[in-house]
């Protein structure tokens, strides 16, 4: 892998910082911190640029809070000026690592999100023998168990600019021996990067044709039973020795039983969202949470669940509350 240097100056270039600010304010224009940054825009950008160039820049303390769906997680919300810096780094660094990601890696990538992961699974399941098996695994407490020394090594394999590596690692630090803060833009990128070596190990060394990963949930499809058991051991050893992580759980099942992956349940002739998502949709109908309903319909689109969602909308007299274009799309369902 070719290592690249002299990238730090591209990050701190004033035009890049201004573009990073524009990226950072998307969907955040009403927030007070954004307003104060905007009214002092020239001074704030110049101050960030000076601090980054002098090497005196340090992220501010995070605002910390918990979310409880789909499970309890502590979120670390950075100060707005630090969000701008993260976007400045992301704009330069992401394209470099994007080139190294395999097409079966899905997550916070353009054209490779949750829907593309689902469509890949649907395609492979239809093409596979229903008597074959799949091996499904995920990582124990993924973002909380990053070994930051390993993360730095992964970054340094692509970037030889020490100042940029040090800046990136600032956003991986918090008050724990392991892990990266959930809530940072760069943590999303680290989530893609950290298991990228695993992707290449499975595809290149284990020679697995049908493989897909969504963040830390990954599946190997079209296996014989003995093969699945052997591969489970080999993948687990690689994760433990090379990435310093542990498996949370694993599953070896026949393809005919369906695959529960990335929020969907997928068989060769149909796909549904998880039961809990259907429960949340009904609850949102009762409370008339229109924006939530629209979002959940988007999540379920191209699954058989959309028919049931339409039935619920009609039952609760909410179908007419949907946007006109959405009603048109759902009319023939």
Short mmCIF file of C-alpha atoms in Angstrom, two decimals:
data_model
loop_
_atom_site.label_atom_id
_atom_site.label_comp_id
_atom_site.label_asym_id
_atom_site.label_seq_id
_atom_site.Cartn_x
_atom_site.Cartn_y
_atom_site.Cartn_z
CA UNK A 1 0.00 0.00 0.00
CA UNK A 2 1.43 3.35 -1.05
CA UNK A 3 1.93 5.70 1.90
CA UNK A 4 1.09 9.37 1.44
CA UNK A 5 2.68 12.39 3.09
CA UNK A 6 2.34 16.18 3.11
CA UNK A 7 -1.39 15.94 3.80
CA UNK A 8 -1.55 18.05 6.96
CA UNK A 9 -1.23 21.31 5.03
CA UNK A 10 -4.15 20.27 2.85
CA UNK A 11 -6.26 19.71 5.98
CA UNK A 12 -5.45 23.13 7.49
CA UNK A 13 -5.73 25.03 4.20
CA UNK A 14 -8.24 27.85 4.70
CA UNK A 15 -10.42 26.81 1.76
CA UNK A 16 -10.65 23.29 3.15
CA UNK A 17 -11.64 24.61 6.59
CA UNK A 18 -14.37 26.77 5.02
CA UNK A 19 -15.70 23.79 3.05
CA UNK A 20 -15.53 21.73 6.24
CA UNK A 21 -17.65 24.34 8.00
CA UNK A 22 -20.27 24.05 5.24
CA UNK A 23 -20.32 20.28 5.70
CA UNK A 24 -20.55 20.66 9.47
CA UNK A 25 -23.60 22.98 9.48
CA UNK A 26 -25.80 20.63 7.44
CA UNK A 27 -28.87 19.86 9.58
CA UNK A 28 -27.37 21.92 12.44
CA UNK A 29 -28.19 25.52 11.44
CA UNK A 30 -30.62 26.06 14.30
CA UNK A 31 -28.13 25.17 17.04
CA UNK A 32 -26.76 27.94 19.23
CA UNK A 33 -23.09 26.90 18.87
CA UNK A 34 -23.44 27.10 15.09
CA UNK A 35 -24.97 30.57 15.34
CA UNK A 36 -22.13 31.93 17.49
CA UNK A 37 -19.54 30.37 15.16
CA UNK A 38 -21.26 31.94 12.14
CA UNK A 39 -21.46 35.47 13.51
CA UNK A 40 -17.73 35.31 14.28
CA UNK A 41 -16.95 33.21 11.22
CA UNK A 42 -13.76 34.91 10.00
CA UNK A 43 -12.23 35.06 13.46
CA UNK A 44 -13.19 31.45 14.33
CA UNK A 45 -11.78 30.00 11.08
CA UNK A 46 -8.56 32.03 11.44
CA UNK A 47 -8.19 30.91 15.05
CA UNK A 48 -8.64 27.25 14.11
CA UNK A 49 -6.16 27.60 11.27
CA UNK A 50 -3.57 29.28 13.49
CA UNK A 51 -3.92 26.66 16.25
CA UNK A 52 -3.64 23.79 13.75
CA UNK A 53 -0.60 25.31 12.06
CA UNK A 54 1.14 26.13 15.35
CA UNK A 55 0.39 22.67 16.80
CA UNK A 56 -1.49 24.15 19.77
CA UNK A 57 -4.92 22.81 18.76
CA UNK A 58 -6.65 20.55 21.30
CA UNK A 59 -10.26 19.29 21.14
CA UNK A 60 -12.60 20.63 23.81
CA UNK A 61 -14.21 18.27 26.36
CA UNK A 62 -17.13 16.25 25.03
CA UNK A 63 -20.72 16.69 26.09
CA UNK A 64 -21.73 13.19 27.20
CA UNK A 65 -25.19 11.62 27.33
CA UNK A 66 -26.89 8.24 26.90
CA UNK A 67 -29.27 6.93 24.25
CA UNK A 68 -31.31 3.80 24.85
CA UNK A 69 -32.40 2.61 21.38
CA UNK A 70 -31.64 0.10 20.05
CA UNK A 71 -29.55 -0.42 23.19
CA UNK A 72 -27.95 1.73 25.87
CA UNK A 73 -24.92 3.62 24.54
CA UNK A 74 -22.93 6.59 25.80
CA UNK A 75 -22.64 9.32 23.18
CA UNK A 76 -19.76 11.79 23.10
CA UNK A 77 -20.86 15.03 21.42
CA UNK A 78 -17.90 17.21 20.34
CA UNK A 79 -17.88 21.02 20.41
CA UNK A 80 -18.86 22.57 17.08
CA UNK A 81 -15.35 23.89 16.33
CA UNK A 82 -14.07 20.32 16.74
CA UNK A 83 -16.76 19.06 14.36
CA UNK A 84 -15.38 21.52 11.79
CA UNK A 85 -11.85 20.15 12.27
CA UNK A 86 -13.09 16.57 11.95
CA UNK A 87 -14.80 17.43 8.68
CA UNK A 88 -11.58 19.06 7.47
CA UNK A 89 -9.68 15.85 8.21
CA UNK A 90 -12.44 13.67 6.77
CA UNK A 91 -12.50 15.59 3.48
CA UNK A 92 -8.81 14.81 2.92
CA UNK A 93 -8.51 11.35 4.46
CA UNK A 94 -11.73 9.55 3.53
CA UNK A 95 -11.05 9.40 -0.26
CA UNK A 96 -7.65 7.82 0.44
CA UNK A 97 -9.08 4.97 2.51
CA UNK A 98 -12.23 4.59 0.39
CA UNK A 99 -10.00 3.22 -2.37
CA UNK A 100 -8.87 0.40 -0.07
CA UNK A 101 -12.36 -0.75 1.01
CA UNK A 102 -13.89 -3.80 -0.67
CA UNK A 103 -17.34 -3.55 -2.25
CA UNK A 104 -18.72 -5.97 0.35
CA UNK A 105 -17.97 -3.51 3.19
CA UNK A 106 -21.04 -1.43 4.02
CA UNK A 107 -21.60 1.33 6.56
CA UNK A 108 -21.03 5.07 6.42
CA UNK A 109 -20.05 5.01 2.74
CA UNK A 110 -21.66 6.63 -0.28
CA UNK A 111 -23.71 3.98 -2.12
CA UNK A 112 -22.69 1.35 0.44
CA UNK A 113 -25.14 1.73 3.32
CA UNK A 114 -27.70 -0.42 5.03
CA UNK A 115 -29.88 -0.83 1.91
CA UNK A 116 -27.01 -1.97 -0.29
CA UNK A 117 -25.98 -4.50 2.39
CA UNK A 118 -29.53 -5.87 2.45
CA UNK A 119 -29.70 -6.08 -1.35
CA UNK A 120 -26.39 -7.96 -1.44
CA UNK A 121 -27.71 -10.52 1.06
CA UNK A 122 -30.98 -10.90 -0.91
CA UNK A 123 -29.08 -11.54 -4.15
CA UNK A 124 -26.70 -14.09 -2.63
CA UNK A 125 -29.44 -15.94 -0.74
CA UNK A 126 -31.47 -16.33 -3.94
CA UNK A 127 -28.44 -17.68 -5.80
CA UNK A 128 -27.35 -20.08 -3.03
CA UNK A 129 -28.48 -23.60 -2.27
CA UNK A 130 -30.97 -23.46 0.60
CA UNK A 131 -29.29 -26.58 2.03
CA UNK A 132 -25.97 -24.79 2.47
CA UNK A 133 -25.02 -22.84 5.59
CA UNK A 134 -24.01 -19.34 6.54
CA UNK A 135 -21.65 -18.17 9.26
CA UNK A 136 -22.61 -14.91 10.96
CA UNK A 137 -20.39 -13.14 13.47
CA UNK A 138 -20.10 -9.79 15.21
CA UNK A 139 -17.57 -8.07 17.43
CA UNK A 140 -17.98 -7.73 21.18
CA UNK A 141 -18.57 -4.05 22.09
CA UNK A 142 -17.03 -2.95 18.81
CA UNK A 143 -16.40 0.79 19.23
CA UNK A 144 -15.62 0.33 22.92
CA UNK A 145 -12.94 -2.30 22.21
CA UNK A 146 -10.75 -0.60 19.60
CA UNK A 147 -7.08 -1.06 20.40
CA UNK A 148 -5.83 2.44 19.67
CA UNK A 149 -2.29 1.23 18.94
CA UNK A 150 -3.70 -1.06 16.24
CA UNK A 151 -5.82 1.81 14.90
CA UNK A 152 -2.74 4.01 14.65
CA UNK A 153 -0.88 1.26 12.77
CA UNK A 154 -3.78 0.97 10.30
CA UNK A 155 -3.72 4.74 9.70
CA UNK A 156 0.07 4.81 9.35
CA UNK A 157 0.02 2.11 6.69
CA UNK A 158 -1.63 4.67 4.43
CA UNK A 159 -0.51 8.03 5.86
CA UNK A 160 3.11 8.87 6.69
CA UNK A 161 2.36 12.47 7.70
CA UNK A 162 2.92 12.26 11.48
CA UNK A 163 1.19 15.57 12.23
CA UNK A 164 -1.98 14.36 10.54
CA UNK A 165 -1.82 10.96 12.24
CA UNK A 166 -1.44 12.68 15.62
CA UNK A 167 -4.42 14.94 14.87
CA UNK A 168 -6.56 11.97 13.88
CA UNK A 169 -5.62 10.10 17.05
CA UNK A 170 -6.72 13.06 19.18
CA UNK A 171 -10.27 12.17 18.18
CA UNK A 172 -9.77 8.55 19.19
CA UNK A 173 -8.78 9.40 22.77
CA UNK A 174 -11.07 9.45 25.79
CA UNK A 175 -11.00 8.28 29.40
CA UNK A 176 -10.67 4.56 28.73
CA UNK A 177 -7.76 2.28 27.88
CA UNK A 178 -9.54 1.02 24.77
CA UNK A 179 -12.19 2.23 22.37
CA UNK A 180 -13.08 5.37 20.42
CA UNK A 181 -15.83 7.89 21.29
CA UNK A 182 -19.21 7.15 19.72
CA UNK A 183 -20.47 10.44 18.29
CA UNK A 184 -17.40 11.61 16.39
CA UNK A 185 -17.52 11.83 12.61
CA UNK A 186 -14.06 10.29 12.48
CA UNK A 187 -15.19 7.36 14.63
CA UNK A 188 -17.48 6.39 11.75
CA UNK A 189 -14.44 6.32 9.46
CA UNK A 190 -12.44 4.37 12.05
CA UNK A 191 -15.29 1.85 12.14
CA UNK A 192 -14.77 1.21 8.43
CA UNK A 193 -10.98 1.21 8.64
CA UNK A 194 -10.51 -1.06 11.64
CA UNK A 195 -12.08 -4.16 10.10
CA UNK A 196 -10.77 -3.44 6.58
CA UNK A 197 -7.82 -5.85 7.17
CA UNK A 198 -10.36 -8.51 8.19
CA UNK A 199 -12.29 -7.96 4.95
CA UNK A 200 -9.15 -8.55 2.90
CA UNK A 201 -8.18 -11.58 5.02
CA UNK A 202 -11.57 -13.20 4.41
CA UNK A 203 -11.69 -12.38 0.69
CA UNK A 204 -8.02 -12.87 -0.27
CA UNK A 205 -6.66 -15.49 2.13
CA UNK A 206 -9.76 -17.48 3.02
CA UNK A 207 -11.07 -17.08 -0.56
CA UNK A 208 -14.70 -16.56 0.49
CA UNK A 209 -16.82 -15.59 -2.49
CA UNK A 210 -20.03 -14.54 -0.72
CA UNK A 211 -19.20 -12.25 2.19
CA UNK A 212 -20.74 -9.02 3.44
CA UNK A 213 -20.08 -6.73 6.40
CA UNK A 214 -22.17 -3.95 7.88
CA UNK A 215 -20.08 -2.15 10.55
CA UNK A 216 -19.22 -5.05 12.93
CA UNK A 217 -21.85 -7.57 11.77
CA UNK A 218 -20.56 -9.85 8.99
CA UNK A 219 -21.72 -12.97 7.17
CA UNK A 220 -20.06 -15.69 5.09
CA UNK A 221 -22.66 -17.40 2.90
CA UNK A 222 -22.85 -20.65 0.94
CA UNK A 223 -20.76 -22.92 3.16
CA UNK A 224 -20.78 -26.59 4.11
CA UNK A 225 -21.24 -27.28 7.82
CA UNK A 226 -17.66 -28.42 8.47
CA UNK A 227 -16.35 -25.49 6.44
CA UNK A 228 -18.39 -23.01 8.49
CA UNK A 229 -17.05 -24.42 11.75
CA UNK A 230 -13.44 -24.27 10.50
CA UNK A 231 -13.84 -20.71 9.20
CA UNK A 232 -15.33 -19.58 12.50
CA UNK A 233 -12.12 -20.66 14.27
CA UNK A 234 -9.84 -19.03 11.68
CA UNK A 235 -11.73 -15.72 11.71
CA UNK A 236 -11.87 -15.68 15.51
CA UNK A 237 -8.11 -16.28 15.72
CA UNK A 238 -7.42 -13.46 13.26
CA UNK A 239 -9.66 -11.02 15.15
CA UNK A 240 -8.03 -11.86 18.47
CA UNK A 241 -4.38 -11.86 17.33
CA UNK A 242 -4.35 -9.13 14.67
CA UNK A 243 -7.06 -6.74 15.86
CA UNK A 244 -7.03 -7.44 19.63
CA UNK A 245 -10.81 -7.92 19.66
CA UNK A 246 -13.23 -10.67 20.62
CA UNK A 247 -16.34 -12.08 19.02
CA UNK A 248 -19.62 -11.22 20.73
CA UNK A 249 -21.55 -14.13 19.27
CA UNK A 250 -21.75 -16.26 16.18
CA UNK A 251 -24.38 -18.22 14.30
CA UNK A 252 -24.11 -21.19 11.93
CA UNK A 253 -27.44 -21.97 10.27
CA UNK A 254 -28.93 -23.24 7.04
CA UNK A 255 -29.66 -20.53 4.50
CA UNK A 256 -33.26 -21.78 4.33
CA UNK A 257 -33.77 -20.49 7.90
CA UNK A 258 -33.23 -16.93 6.72
CA UNK A 259 -30.56 -14.41 7.72
CA UNK A 260 -31.17 -11.73 10.36
CA UNK A 261 -28.78 -8.98 9.28
CA UNK A 262 -28.50 -5.18 9.65
CA UNK A 263 -32.09 -4.79 10.83
CA UNK A 264 -33.67 -7.11 8.25
CA UNK A 265 -34.81 -10.74 8.09
CA UNK A 266 -34.04 -12.16 4.65
CA UNK A 267 -35.14 -15.37 2.93
CA UNK A 268 -34.83 -16.43 -0.70
CA UNK A 269 -38.39 -15.32 -1.50
CA UNK A 270 -39.07 -12.43 0.89
CA UNK A 271 -37.52 -9.94 3.29
CA UNK A 272 -38.92 -8.19 6.36
CA UNK A 273 -37.72 -5.67 8.92
CA UNK A 274 -37.18 -6.95 12.45
CA UNK A 275 -40.20 -7.40 14.70
CA UNK A 276 -39.06 -4.62 17.02
CA UNK A 277 -39.07 -2.17 14.09
CA UNK A 278 -42.69 -3.10 13.36
CA UNK A 279 -43.55 -2.53 17.03
CA UNK A 280 -41.89 0.93 16.85
CA UNK A 281 -43.86 1.76 13.69
CA UNK A 282 -47.18 0.92 15.35
CA UNK A 283 -46.20 2.98 18.40
CA UNK A 284 -45.28 5.94 16.16
CA UNK A 285 -48.68 5.61 14.46
CA UNK A 286 -50.44 5.87 17.82
CA UNK A 287 -48.46 9.02 18.67
CA UNK A 288 -48.77 10.42 15.11
CA UNK A 289 -45.03 10.93 14.75
CA UNK A 290 -45.05 11.67 11.03
CA UNK A 291 -41.31 12.25 10.54
CA UNK A 292 -40.50 9.00 12.33
CA UNK A 293 -43.01 7.12 10.20
CA UNK A 294 -41.50 8.49 6.99
CA UNK A 295 -38.02 7.45 8.15
CA UNK A 296 -39.16 3.93 9.07
CA UNK A 297 -40.91 3.49 5.72
CA UNK A 298 -37.62 4.43 4.05
CA UNK A 299 -35.82 1.81 6.12
CA UNK A 300 -38.36 -0.84 5.11
CA UNK A 301 -38.55 0.10 1.43
CA UNK A 302 -38.19 -2.83 -0.99
CA UNK A 303 -39.21 -5.28 1.73
CA UNK A 304 -42.52 -7.04 2.21
CA UNK A 305 -43.04 -5.05 5.41
CA UNK A 306 -44.06 -1.94 3.46
CA UNK A 307 -47.43 -3.55 2.65
CA UNK A 308 -48.11 -3.95 6.36
CA UNK A 309 -46.95 -0.40 7.08
CA UNK A 310 -49.42 0.91 4.50
CA UNK A 311 -52.19 -1.10 6.18
CA UNK A 312 -51.30 0.47 9.55
CA UNK A 313 -51.25 3.98 8.08
CA UNK A 314 -54.75 3.45 6.69
CA UNK A 315 -55.92 1.94 9.98
CA UNK A 316 -54.72 5.00 11.92
CA UNK A 317 -55.95 7.46 9.23
CA UNK A 318 -52.40 8.66 8.62
CA UNK A 319 -51.86 7.70 4.99
CA UNK A 320 -53.03 11.14 3.82
CA UNK A 321 -50.43 12.73 6.13
CA UNK A 322 -47.57 11.18 4.17
CA UNK A 323 -45.75 13.35 1.58
CA UNK A 324 -47.41 13.32 -1.83
CA UNK A 325 -44.52 11.55 -3.59
CA UNK A 326 -44.44 8.85 -0.93
CA UNK A 327 -48.20 8.30 -1.24
CA UNK A 328 -47.75 7.87 -5.01
CA UNK A 329 -45.00 5.32 -4.49
CA UNK A 330 -47.10 3.39 -1.98
CA UNK A 331 -50.35 3.58 -3.98
CA UNK A 332 -49.77 0.35 -5.93
CA UNK A 333 -48.33 -1.62 -3.02
#
